[in-house]
Amino acid sequence: MLKIVVCVSGGGTNLQAIIDGVAQGSIVDTKIAKVISNNRGAYALERAGAAGIEAVCVSPKEYEDREAFNRAFMQEIEKTEPDLIVLAGFLVTLPAELIRKYANRIINIHPSLIPSFCGTGYYGLKVHEAALARGVKITGATVHFVDEGMDTGPIIMQKAVAVREDDTPQILQKRVMEEAEWLILPWCINLIAGGKVRVENGRVLLSE
Ligand code: GRF
């Protein structure tokens, strides 16, 4: 059984896709043991509660400094001892110590085809604003392992989405979620649960 902790900051639609995937059996042999948010008002916490999943808020605002937050965040993770940490729209930088300890056991969903429109400052709608400003015809989403860089870890899966001439950032964001994010993040978790993902020389190899 793959025990996962999902870290969220906002609406939680990617979390919901994981919850639904586990419930419907498209994600095998997986248990969402805990949902952690840095944002006490995140609707994602409501989604976790409605699904009967332990939902915890660890907010940097409630600690005197970043070190204290990092310690509290790590403790919250380690109490659960997950096999995999899933960042589903989590907007806080992880402690480097956690990334080292969970090497190739933390995954993130990013709403573009990395290496385009990623890295510092590229999150949420800003990603889609940049894609539209550049005039790309294809964008999409990427699931990757998390390393100590920003959106730089080994890529597990990507899915392309067409950009339309009348797209606004909001319309494009919704299409990328519907046609890419909500499909590839659950699918990657399913593959990891089935032992079908490995990293060799910084590249991900999938066995179907
Ligand atoms: C998604 O667009 C995801 O790609 C990005 O943050 C957003 C989170 O949305 N990392 P939600 O909270 O899953 O609805």
GROMACS .gro file of C-alpha atoms and ligand atoms in nm:
model
  222
    1MET     CA    1   0.000   0.000   0.000
    2LEU     CA    2   0.149   0.335  -0.106
    3LYS     CA    3   0.097   0.581   0.177
    4ILE     CA    4   0.090   0.938   0.052
    5VAL     CA    5   0.075   1.286   0.204
    6VAL     CA    6  -0.067   1.556  -0.025
    7CYS     CA    7   0.046   1.917   0.025
    8VAL     CA    8  -0.189   2.190  -0.097
    9SER     CA    9  -0.231   2.569  -0.084
   10GLY     CA   10  -0.550   2.648  -0.274
   11GLY     CA   11  -0.869   2.510  -0.424
   12GLY     CA   12  -0.755   2.148  -0.424
   13THR     CA   13  -0.889   2.034  -0.762
   14ASN     CA   14  -0.577   1.821  -0.814
   15LEU     CA   15  -0.624   1.677  -0.465
   16GLN     CA   16  -0.984   1.601  -0.559
   17ALA     CA   17  -0.867   1.416  -0.870
   18ILE     CA   18  -0.645   1.200  -0.647
   19ILE     CA   19  -0.925   1.140  -0.395
   20ASP     CA   20  -1.161   1.041  -0.677
   21GLY     CA   21  -0.896   0.820  -0.840
   22VAL     CA   22  -0.841   0.625  -0.518
   23ALA     CA   23  -1.216   0.595  -0.460
   24GLN     CA   24  -1.285   0.478  -0.817
   25GLY     CA   25  -0.988   0.240  -0.834
   26SER     CA   26  -0.795   0.417  -1.113
   27ILE     CA   27  -0.524   0.470  -0.853
   28VAL     CA   28  -0.442   0.127  -0.713
   29ASP     CA   29  -0.306   0.027  -0.375
   30THR     CA   30  -0.280   0.382  -0.240
   31LYS     CA   31  -0.392   0.556   0.081
   32ILE     CA   32  -0.404   0.933   0.127
   33ALA     CA   33  -0.289   0.940   0.488
   34LYS     CA   34  -0.290   1.318   0.538
   35VAL     CA   35  -0.342   1.651   0.361
   36ILE     CA   36  -0.126   1.942   0.474
   37SER     CA   37  -0.179   2.305   0.378
   38ASN     CA   38   0.014   2.622   0.455
   39ASN     CA   39  -0.311   2.816   0.408
   40ARG     CA   40  -0.577   2.784   0.680
   41GLY     CA   41  -0.843   2.901   0.433
   42ALA     CA   42  -0.754   2.655   0.155
   43TYR     CA   43  -1.067   2.490   0.018
   44ALA     CA   44  -0.848   2.183  -0.036
   45LEU     CA   45  -0.868   2.127   0.341
   46GLU     CA   46  -1.249   2.116   0.312
   47ARG     CA   47  -1.217   1.857   0.034
   48ALA     CA   48  -0.994   1.642   0.254
   49GLY     CA   49  -1.233   1.666   0.547
   50ALA     CA   50  -1.531   1.573   0.328
   51ALA     CA   51  -1.339   1.263   0.219
   52GLY     CA   52  -1.258   1.168   0.579
   53ILE     CA   53  -0.887   1.241   0.536
   54GLU     CA   54  -0.685   1.402   0.817
   55ALA     CA   55  -0.637   1.768   0.718
   56VAL     CA   56  -0.371   1.980   0.889
   57CYS     CA   57  -0.264   2.341   0.849
   58VAL     CA   58   0.100   2.434   0.912
   59SER     CA   59   0.122   2.803   0.826
   60PRO     CA   60   0.452   2.994   0.808
   61LYS     CA   61   0.257   3.292   0.944
   62GLU     CA   62   0.212   3.108   1.273
   63TYR     CA   63   0.585   3.057   1.338
   64GLU     CA   64   0.843   3.312   1.449
   65ASP     CA   65   1.075   3.229   1.159
   66ARG     CA   66   1.127   2.998   0.864
   67GLU     CA   67   1.341   2.756   1.065
   68ALA     CA   68   1.060   2.705   1.316
   69PHE     CA   69   0.811   2.650   1.031
   70ASN     CA   70   1.045   2.402   0.860
   71ARG     CA   71   1.077   2.201   1.182
   72ALA     CA   72   0.699   2.193   1.237
   73PHE     CA   73   0.635   2.103   0.873
   74MET     CA   74   0.891   1.820   0.879
   75GLN     CA   75   0.745   1.686   1.204
   76GLU     CA   76   0.396   1.681   1.050
   77ILE     CA   77   0.530   1.481   0.754
   78GLU     CA   78   0.742   1.244   0.960
   79LYS     CA   79   0.458   1.163   1.201
   80THR     CA   80   0.289   1.001   0.902
   81GLU     CA   81   0.598   0.836   0.752
   82PRO     CA   82   0.468   0.855   0.393
   83ASP     CA   83   0.612   0.657   0.103
   84LEU     CA   84   0.541   0.951  -0.129
   85ILE     CA   85   0.479   1.324  -0.085
   86VAL     CA   86   0.259   1.485  -0.351
   87LEU     CA   87   0.273   1.862  -0.406
   88ALA     CA   88  -0.066   1.951  -0.557
   89GLY     CA   89  -0.053   2.327  -0.591
   90PHE     CA   90   0.172   2.377  -0.288
   91LEU     CA   91   0.323   2.725  -0.295
   92VAL     CA   92   0.576   2.698  -0.012
   93THR     CA   93   0.942   2.606  -0.063
   94LEU     CA   94   1.015   2.272   0.102
   95PRO     CA   95   1.297   2.245   0.357
   96ALA     CA   96   1.613   2.125   0.180
   97GLU     CA   97   1.653   1.860   0.451
   98LEU     CA   98   1.313   1.712   0.358
   99ILE     CA   99   1.400   1.705  -0.012
  100ARG     CA  100   1.727   1.525   0.062
  101LYS     CA  101   1.557   1.276   0.294
  102TYR     CA  102   1.278   1.206   0.041
  103ALA     CA  103   1.493   1.202  -0.272
  104ASN     CA  104   1.280   1.082  -0.567
  105ARG     CA  105   0.984   1.039  -0.329
  106ILE     CA  106   0.833   1.387  -0.373
  107ILE     CA  107   0.638   1.472  -0.688
  108ASN     CA  108   0.495   1.801  -0.812
  109ILE     CA  109   0.241   1.902  -1.076
  110HIS     CA  110   0.332   2.210  -1.279
  111PRO     CA  111   0.088   2.368  -1.528
  112SER     CA  112   0.324   2.395  -1.825
  113LEU     CA  113   0.550   2.176  -2.038
  114ILE     CA  114   0.873   2.210  -1.839
  115PRO     CA  115   1.128   2.360  -1.919
  116SER     CA  116   0.892   2.627  -2.053
  117PHE     CA  117   0.728   2.876  -1.817
  118CYS     CA  118   0.863   2.734  -1.492
  119GLY     CA  119   1.098   2.829  -1.213
  120THR     CA  120   1.085   3.126  -0.980
  121GLY     CA  121   0.775   3.342  -1.024
  122TYR     CA  122   0.591   3.094  -1.248
  123TYR     CA  123   0.290   2.967  -1.055
  124GLY     CA  124  -0.088   2.962  -1.092
  125LEU     CA  125  -0.227   3.204  -1.353
  126LYS     CA  126   0.116   3.361  -1.411
  127VAL     CA  127   0.219   3.046  -1.600
  128HIS     CA  128  -0.072   3.078  -1.842
  129GLU     CA  129  -0.030   3.454  -1.878
  130ALA     CA  130   0.330   3.392  -1.986
  131ALA     CA  131   0.229   3.117  -2.231
  132LEU     CA  132  -0.032   3.343  -2.393
  133ALA     CA  133   0.210   3.638  -2.402
  134ARG     CA  134   0.469   3.423  -2.580
  135GLY     CA  135   0.210   3.300  -2.826
  136VAL     CA  136   0.280   2.928  -2.788
  137LYS     CA  137   0.037   2.700  -2.975
  138ILE     CA  138   0.082   2.410  -2.737
  139THR     CA  139   0.113   2.412  -2.360
  140GLY     CA  140   0.023   2.147  -2.103
  141ALA     CA  141   0.125   2.006  -1.767
  142THR     CA  142   0.421   1.823  -1.618
  143VAL     CA  143   0.460   1.585  -1.325
  144HIS     CA  144   0.817   1.572  -1.199
  145PHE     CA  145   1.019   1.459  -0.902
  146VAL     CA  146   1.116   1.744  -0.671
  147ASP     CA  147   1.483   1.824  -0.622
  148GLU     CA  148   1.642   2.125  -0.454
  149GLY     CA  149   1.585   2.342  -0.760
  150MET     CA  150   1.258   2.505  -0.867
  151ASP     CA  151   1.072   2.277  -1.112
  152THR     CA  152   1.405   2.115  -1.209
  153GLY     CA  153   1.367   1.753  -1.097
  154PRO     CA  154   1.340   1.449  -1.329
  155ILE     CA  155   1.025   1.461  -1.545
  156ILE     CA  156   0.786   1.169  -1.496
  157MET     CA  157   0.505   1.256  -1.736
  158GLN     CA  158   0.377   1.541  -1.954
  159LYS     CA  159   0.055   1.600  -2.145
  160ALA     CA  160   0.007   1.862  -2.416
  161VAL     CA  161  -0.293   2.094  -2.446
  162ALA     CA  162  -0.372   2.313  -2.748
  163VAL     CA  163  -0.385   2.690  -2.697
  164ARG     CA  164  -0.679   2.862  -2.868
  165GLU     CA  165  -0.676   3.213  -3.012
  166ASP     CA  166  -0.954   3.335  -2.783
  167ASP     CA  167  -0.803   3.188  -2.467
  168THR     CA  168  -0.776   3.402  -2.156
  169PRO     CA  169  -0.540   3.291  -1.878
  170GLN     CA  170  -0.840   3.167  -1.682
  171ILE     CA  171  -0.985   2.965  -1.974
  172LEU     CA  172  -0.645   2.818  -2.053
  173GLN     CA  173  -0.580   2.730  -1.687
  174LYS     CA  174  -0.909   2.543  -1.670
  175ARG     CA  175  -0.840   2.349  -1.990
  176VAL     CA  176  -0.489   2.254  -1.875
  177MET     CA  177  -0.637   2.129  -1.547
  178GLU     CA  178  -0.920   1.935  -1.714
  179GLU     CA  179  -0.722   1.790  -2.006
  180ALA     CA  180  -0.385   1.739  -1.841
  181GLU     CA  181  -0.329   1.795  -1.468
  182TRP     CA  182  -0.627   1.600  -1.337
  183LEU     CA  183  -0.525   1.306  -1.560
  184ILE     CA  184  -0.148   1.280  -1.534
  185LEU     CA  185  -0.106   1.345  -1.160
  186PRO     CA  186  -0.334   1.056  -1.058
  187TRP     CA  187  -0.182   0.838  -1.330
  188CYS     CA  188   0.172   0.902  -1.204
  189ILE     CA  189   0.068   0.814  -0.848
  190ASN     CA  190  -0.090   0.494  -0.985
  191LEU     CA  191   0.234   0.403  -1.167
  192ILE     CA  192   0.445   0.474  -0.857
  193ALA     CA  193   0.205   0.263  -0.646
  194GLY     CA  194   0.257  -0.018  -0.897
  195GLY     CA  195   0.635   0.008  -0.878
  196LYS     CA  196   0.654   0.113  -1.243
  197VAL     CA  197   0.863   0.429  -1.208
  198ARG     CA  198   1.237   0.445  -1.163
  199VAL     CA  199   1.504   0.710  -1.204
  200GLU     CA  200   1.833   0.631  -1.378
  201ASN     CA  201   2.097   0.897  -1.435
  202GLY     CA  202   1.847   1.172  -1.371
  203ARG     CA  203   1.594   1.041  -1.623
  204VAL     CA  204   1.264   0.868  -1.542
  205LEU     CA  205   1.193   0.526  -1.691
  206LEU     CA  206   0.834   0.399  -1.688
  207SER     CA  207   0.734   0.035  -1.722
  208GLU     CA  208   0.365   0.005  -1.817
  209GRF     C1  209  -0.267   2.392  -1.040
  209GRF     O1  210  -0.279   2.466  -1.158
  209GRF     C2  211  -0.131   2.328  -1.036
  209GRF     O2  212  -0.079   2.295  -1.163
  209GRF     C3  213  -0.048   2.436  -0.977
  209GRF     O3  214  -0.130   2.501  -0.881
  209GRF     C4  215  -0.266   2.483  -0.917
  209GRF     C5  216  -0.334   2.420  -0.800
  209GRF     O4  217  -0.470   2.410  -0.825
  209GRF     N1  218   0.072   2.380  -0.916
  209GRF     P1  219  -0.558   2.319  -0.725
  209GRF     O5  220  -0.534   2.369  -0.584
  209GRF     O6  221  -0.514   2.176  -0.742
  209GRF     O7  222  -0.699   2.341  -0.772
   0.00000   0.00000   0.00000
